[in-house]
Coordinates of C-alpha atoms and ligand atoms in Angstrom, one line a residue:
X11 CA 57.6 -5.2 65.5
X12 CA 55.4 -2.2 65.5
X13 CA 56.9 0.9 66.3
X14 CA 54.0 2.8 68.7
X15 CA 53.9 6.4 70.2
X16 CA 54.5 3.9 73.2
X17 CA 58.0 2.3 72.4
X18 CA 59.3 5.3 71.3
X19 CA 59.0 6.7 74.2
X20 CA 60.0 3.9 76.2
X21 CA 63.2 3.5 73.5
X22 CA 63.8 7.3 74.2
X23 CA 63.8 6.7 78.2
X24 CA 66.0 3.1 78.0
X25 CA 68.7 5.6 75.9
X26 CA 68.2 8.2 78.4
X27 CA 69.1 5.6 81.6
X28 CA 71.8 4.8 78.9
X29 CA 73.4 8.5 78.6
X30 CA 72.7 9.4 82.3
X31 CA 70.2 11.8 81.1
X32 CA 69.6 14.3 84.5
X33 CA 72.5 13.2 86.2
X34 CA 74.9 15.9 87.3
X35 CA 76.4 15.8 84.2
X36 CA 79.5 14.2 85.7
X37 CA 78.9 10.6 84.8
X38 CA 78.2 11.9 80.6
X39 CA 81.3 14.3 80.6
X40 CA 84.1 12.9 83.3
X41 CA 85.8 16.5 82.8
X42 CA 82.9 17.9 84.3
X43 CA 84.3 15.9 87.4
X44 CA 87.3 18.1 87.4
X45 CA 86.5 21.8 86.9
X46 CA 85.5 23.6 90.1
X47 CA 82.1 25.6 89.9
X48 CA 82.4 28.9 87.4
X49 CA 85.6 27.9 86.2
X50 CA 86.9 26.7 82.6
X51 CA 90.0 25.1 80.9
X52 CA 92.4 26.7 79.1
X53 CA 95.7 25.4 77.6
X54 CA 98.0 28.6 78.3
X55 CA 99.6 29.3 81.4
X56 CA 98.7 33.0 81.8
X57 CA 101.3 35.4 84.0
X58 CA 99.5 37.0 87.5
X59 CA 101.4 39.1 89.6
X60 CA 101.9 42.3 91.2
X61 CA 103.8 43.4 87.8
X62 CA 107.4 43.4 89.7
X63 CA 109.4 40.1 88.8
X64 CA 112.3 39.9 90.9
X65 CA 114.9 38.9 88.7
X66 CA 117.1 36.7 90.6
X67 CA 119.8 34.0 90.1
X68 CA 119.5 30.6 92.1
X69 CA 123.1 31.1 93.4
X70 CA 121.6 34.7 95.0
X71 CA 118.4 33.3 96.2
X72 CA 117.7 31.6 99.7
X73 CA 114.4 31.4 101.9
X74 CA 113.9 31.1 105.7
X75 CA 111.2 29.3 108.0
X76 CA 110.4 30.9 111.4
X77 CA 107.8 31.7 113.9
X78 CA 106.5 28.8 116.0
X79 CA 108.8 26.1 115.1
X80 CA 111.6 23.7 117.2
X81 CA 114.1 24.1 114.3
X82 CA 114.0 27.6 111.7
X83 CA 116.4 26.8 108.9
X84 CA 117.6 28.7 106.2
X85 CA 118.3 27.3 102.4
X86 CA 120.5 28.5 100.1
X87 CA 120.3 27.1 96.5
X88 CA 122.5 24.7 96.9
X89 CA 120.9 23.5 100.5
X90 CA 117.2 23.4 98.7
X91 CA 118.1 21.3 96.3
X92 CA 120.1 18.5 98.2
X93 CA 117.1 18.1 100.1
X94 CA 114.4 14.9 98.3
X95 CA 112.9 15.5 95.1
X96 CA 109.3 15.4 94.7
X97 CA 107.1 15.4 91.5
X98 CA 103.7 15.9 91.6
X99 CA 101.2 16.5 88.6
X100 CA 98.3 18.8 89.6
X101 CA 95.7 21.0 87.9
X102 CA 95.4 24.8 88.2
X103 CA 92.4 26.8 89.4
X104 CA 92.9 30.4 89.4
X105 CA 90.0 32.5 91.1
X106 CA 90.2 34.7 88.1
X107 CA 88.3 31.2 86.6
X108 CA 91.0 29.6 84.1
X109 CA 91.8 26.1 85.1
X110 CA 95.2 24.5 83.5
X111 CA 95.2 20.6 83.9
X112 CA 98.0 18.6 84.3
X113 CA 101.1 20.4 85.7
X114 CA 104.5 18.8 86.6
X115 CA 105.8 20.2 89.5
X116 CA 109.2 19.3 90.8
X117 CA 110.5 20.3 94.3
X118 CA 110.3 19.4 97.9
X119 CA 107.6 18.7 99.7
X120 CA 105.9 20.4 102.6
X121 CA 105.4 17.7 104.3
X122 CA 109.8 17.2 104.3
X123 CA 109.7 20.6 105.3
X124 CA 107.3 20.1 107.6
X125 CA 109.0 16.9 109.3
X126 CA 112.6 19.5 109.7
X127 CA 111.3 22.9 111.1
X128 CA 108.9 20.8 113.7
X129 CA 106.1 23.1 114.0
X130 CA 105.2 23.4 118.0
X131 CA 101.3 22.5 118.7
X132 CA 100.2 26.5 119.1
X133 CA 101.1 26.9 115.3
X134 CA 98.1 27.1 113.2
X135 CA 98.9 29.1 110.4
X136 CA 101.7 29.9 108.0
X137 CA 101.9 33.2 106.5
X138 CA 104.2 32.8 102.7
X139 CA 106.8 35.7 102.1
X140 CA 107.5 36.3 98.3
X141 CA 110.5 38.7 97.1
X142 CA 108.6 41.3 95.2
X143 CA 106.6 42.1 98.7
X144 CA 103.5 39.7 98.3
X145 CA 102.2 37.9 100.7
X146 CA 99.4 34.9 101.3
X147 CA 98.0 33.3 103.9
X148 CA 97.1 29.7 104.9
X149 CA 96.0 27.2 107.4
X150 CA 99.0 24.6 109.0
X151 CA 96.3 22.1 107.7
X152 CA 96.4 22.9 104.2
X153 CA 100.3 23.1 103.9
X154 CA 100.3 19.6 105.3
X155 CA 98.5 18.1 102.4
X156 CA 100.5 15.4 100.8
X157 CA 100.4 17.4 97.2
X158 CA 102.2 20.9 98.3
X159 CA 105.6 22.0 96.9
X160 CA 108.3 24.2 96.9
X161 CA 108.8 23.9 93.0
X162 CA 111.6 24.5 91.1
X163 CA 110.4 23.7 88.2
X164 CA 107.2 23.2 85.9
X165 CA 107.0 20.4 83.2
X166 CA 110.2 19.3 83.9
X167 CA 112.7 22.7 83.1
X168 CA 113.5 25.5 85.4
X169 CA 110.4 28.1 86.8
X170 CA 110.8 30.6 84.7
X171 CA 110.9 34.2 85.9
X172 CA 107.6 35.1 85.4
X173 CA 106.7 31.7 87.0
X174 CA 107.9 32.4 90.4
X175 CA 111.6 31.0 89.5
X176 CA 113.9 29.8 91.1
X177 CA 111.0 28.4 93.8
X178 CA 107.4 29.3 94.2
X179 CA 104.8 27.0 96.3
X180 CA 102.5 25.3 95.0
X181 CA 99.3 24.6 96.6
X182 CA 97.1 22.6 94.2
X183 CA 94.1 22.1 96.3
X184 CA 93.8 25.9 97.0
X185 CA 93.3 28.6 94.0
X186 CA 96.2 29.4 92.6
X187 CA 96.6 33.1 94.9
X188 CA 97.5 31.1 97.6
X189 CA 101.1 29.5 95.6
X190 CA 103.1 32.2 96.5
X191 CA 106.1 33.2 93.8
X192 CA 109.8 34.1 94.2
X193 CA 109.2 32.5 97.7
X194 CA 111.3 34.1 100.4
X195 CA 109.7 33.1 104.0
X196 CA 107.6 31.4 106.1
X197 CA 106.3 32.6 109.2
X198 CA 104.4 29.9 111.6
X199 CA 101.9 31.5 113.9
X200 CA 99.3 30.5 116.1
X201 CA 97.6 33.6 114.3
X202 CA 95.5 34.2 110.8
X203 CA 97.6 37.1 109.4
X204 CA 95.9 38.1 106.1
X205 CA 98.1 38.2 102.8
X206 CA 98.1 40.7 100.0
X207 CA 95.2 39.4 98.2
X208 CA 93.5 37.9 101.7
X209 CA 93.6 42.0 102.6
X210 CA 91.7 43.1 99.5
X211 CA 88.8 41.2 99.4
X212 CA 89.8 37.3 98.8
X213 CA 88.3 34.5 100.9
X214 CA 91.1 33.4 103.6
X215 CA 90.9 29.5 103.0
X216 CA 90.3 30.0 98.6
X217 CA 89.0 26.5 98.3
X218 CA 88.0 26.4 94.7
X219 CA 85.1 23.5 95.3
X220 CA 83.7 25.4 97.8
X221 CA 84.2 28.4 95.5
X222 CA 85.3 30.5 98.0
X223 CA 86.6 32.9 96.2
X224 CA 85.7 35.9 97.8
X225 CA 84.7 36.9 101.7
Ligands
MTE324 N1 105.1 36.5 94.8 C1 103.9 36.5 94.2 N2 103.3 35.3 94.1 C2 102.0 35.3 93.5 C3 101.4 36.5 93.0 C4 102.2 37.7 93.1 O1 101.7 38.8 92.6 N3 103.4 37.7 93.7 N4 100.2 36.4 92.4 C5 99.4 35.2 92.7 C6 98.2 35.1 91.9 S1 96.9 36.1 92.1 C7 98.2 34.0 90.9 S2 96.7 33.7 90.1 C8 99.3 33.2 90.7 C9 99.7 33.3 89.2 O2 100.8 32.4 88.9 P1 101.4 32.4 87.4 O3 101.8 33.8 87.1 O4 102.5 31.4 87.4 O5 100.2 31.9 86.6 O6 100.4 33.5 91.4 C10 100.2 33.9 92.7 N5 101.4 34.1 93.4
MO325 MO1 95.1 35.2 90.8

């Protein structure tokens, strides 16, 4: 066989059909596929709050749910956890643009939640209460994904403090602003309140393919 200018080229575009050469780049690197736009991967778990922990105990903790619902309840330690377990494994997108794959998250789920309180039909929105003062916004439509948690804990142990222990939310499909820490309420409204963060410049929804990061 004699190698021409001609089937070298056509050699170089058979291996280039091959590798998917011009593609998005998903097909060649399948982790493409699962960072969001402008974000990258990193193996820590980096600490972002207001710089006030609350330090508290699961026996002094409770949270509340109220506004626009048939049945508000209130959930002492003990009441959280006798409701059903779910464990979920989700990846991380923080707007600051680290991304943390493969999170275990144990808890119970919204959508339990959800099926107790009985939002009425004018609720829309849910506004998340946090004990050191912070607050975050998001649609009724977003909390009723399949994959949001109230976690208690993170790989399987206890949140730690700096984690949002004893429960924090954890909205996986949103970045990461919007999994409020230390959780302490939630308000349903047929209202869009904005949160801390929602107040100062962050997109209300924060959908991280979308990148909406910022208004
Ligand atoms: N209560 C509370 N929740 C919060 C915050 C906060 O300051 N207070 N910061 C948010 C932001 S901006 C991010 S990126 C994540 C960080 O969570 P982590 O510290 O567990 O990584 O928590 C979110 N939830
Ligand atoms: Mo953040």
């Amino acid at each position: 066989m004699n190698d021409t200018p001609k089937d070298k080229l056509i050699a170089a575009k058979e291996r280039w059909a091959r590798d998917g050469r011009g593609l998005t780049g998903e097909k060649a690197s399948p982790a493409h596929r699962r960072l969001p736009p402008g974000q990258r991967e990193t193996a820590d778990f980096p600490v972002l709050d207001l710089g006030e922990a609350p330090n508290m105990l699961p026996r002094d903790w409770s949270m509340t749910v109220g506004g626009q619902v048939d049945n508000p309840i209130r959930w002492d330690w003990a009441a959280f956890m006798a409701q059903p377990q779910t464990e979920i494994v989700t990846d991380i997108h923080c707007v600051t643009t680290w991304s943390r794959y493969d999170n275990r998250w144990t808890g119970v789920s919204a959508r339990h939640l959800l099926s107790l309180v009985r939002p009425r039909p004018t609720a829309k929105f849910l506004l998340l209460r946090s004990y050191d003062g912070y607050t975050t916004n998001l649609p009724l439509a977003r909390f009723a994904d399949d994959d949001v948690l109230l976690a208690h804990s993170w790989q399987g142990e206890p949140l730690s403090r700096e984690h949002g222990g004893p429960v924090r939310a954890v909205v996986p499909k949103l970045y990461f602003w919007k999994s409020a820490k230390w959780l302490r309420h939630i308000t349903f409204s047929d209202r869009d309140t904005a949160g801390y963060w929602e107040l100062r410049g962050y997109h209300d929804e924060g959908d991280p393919w979308r990148e909406q990061r910022y208004k």
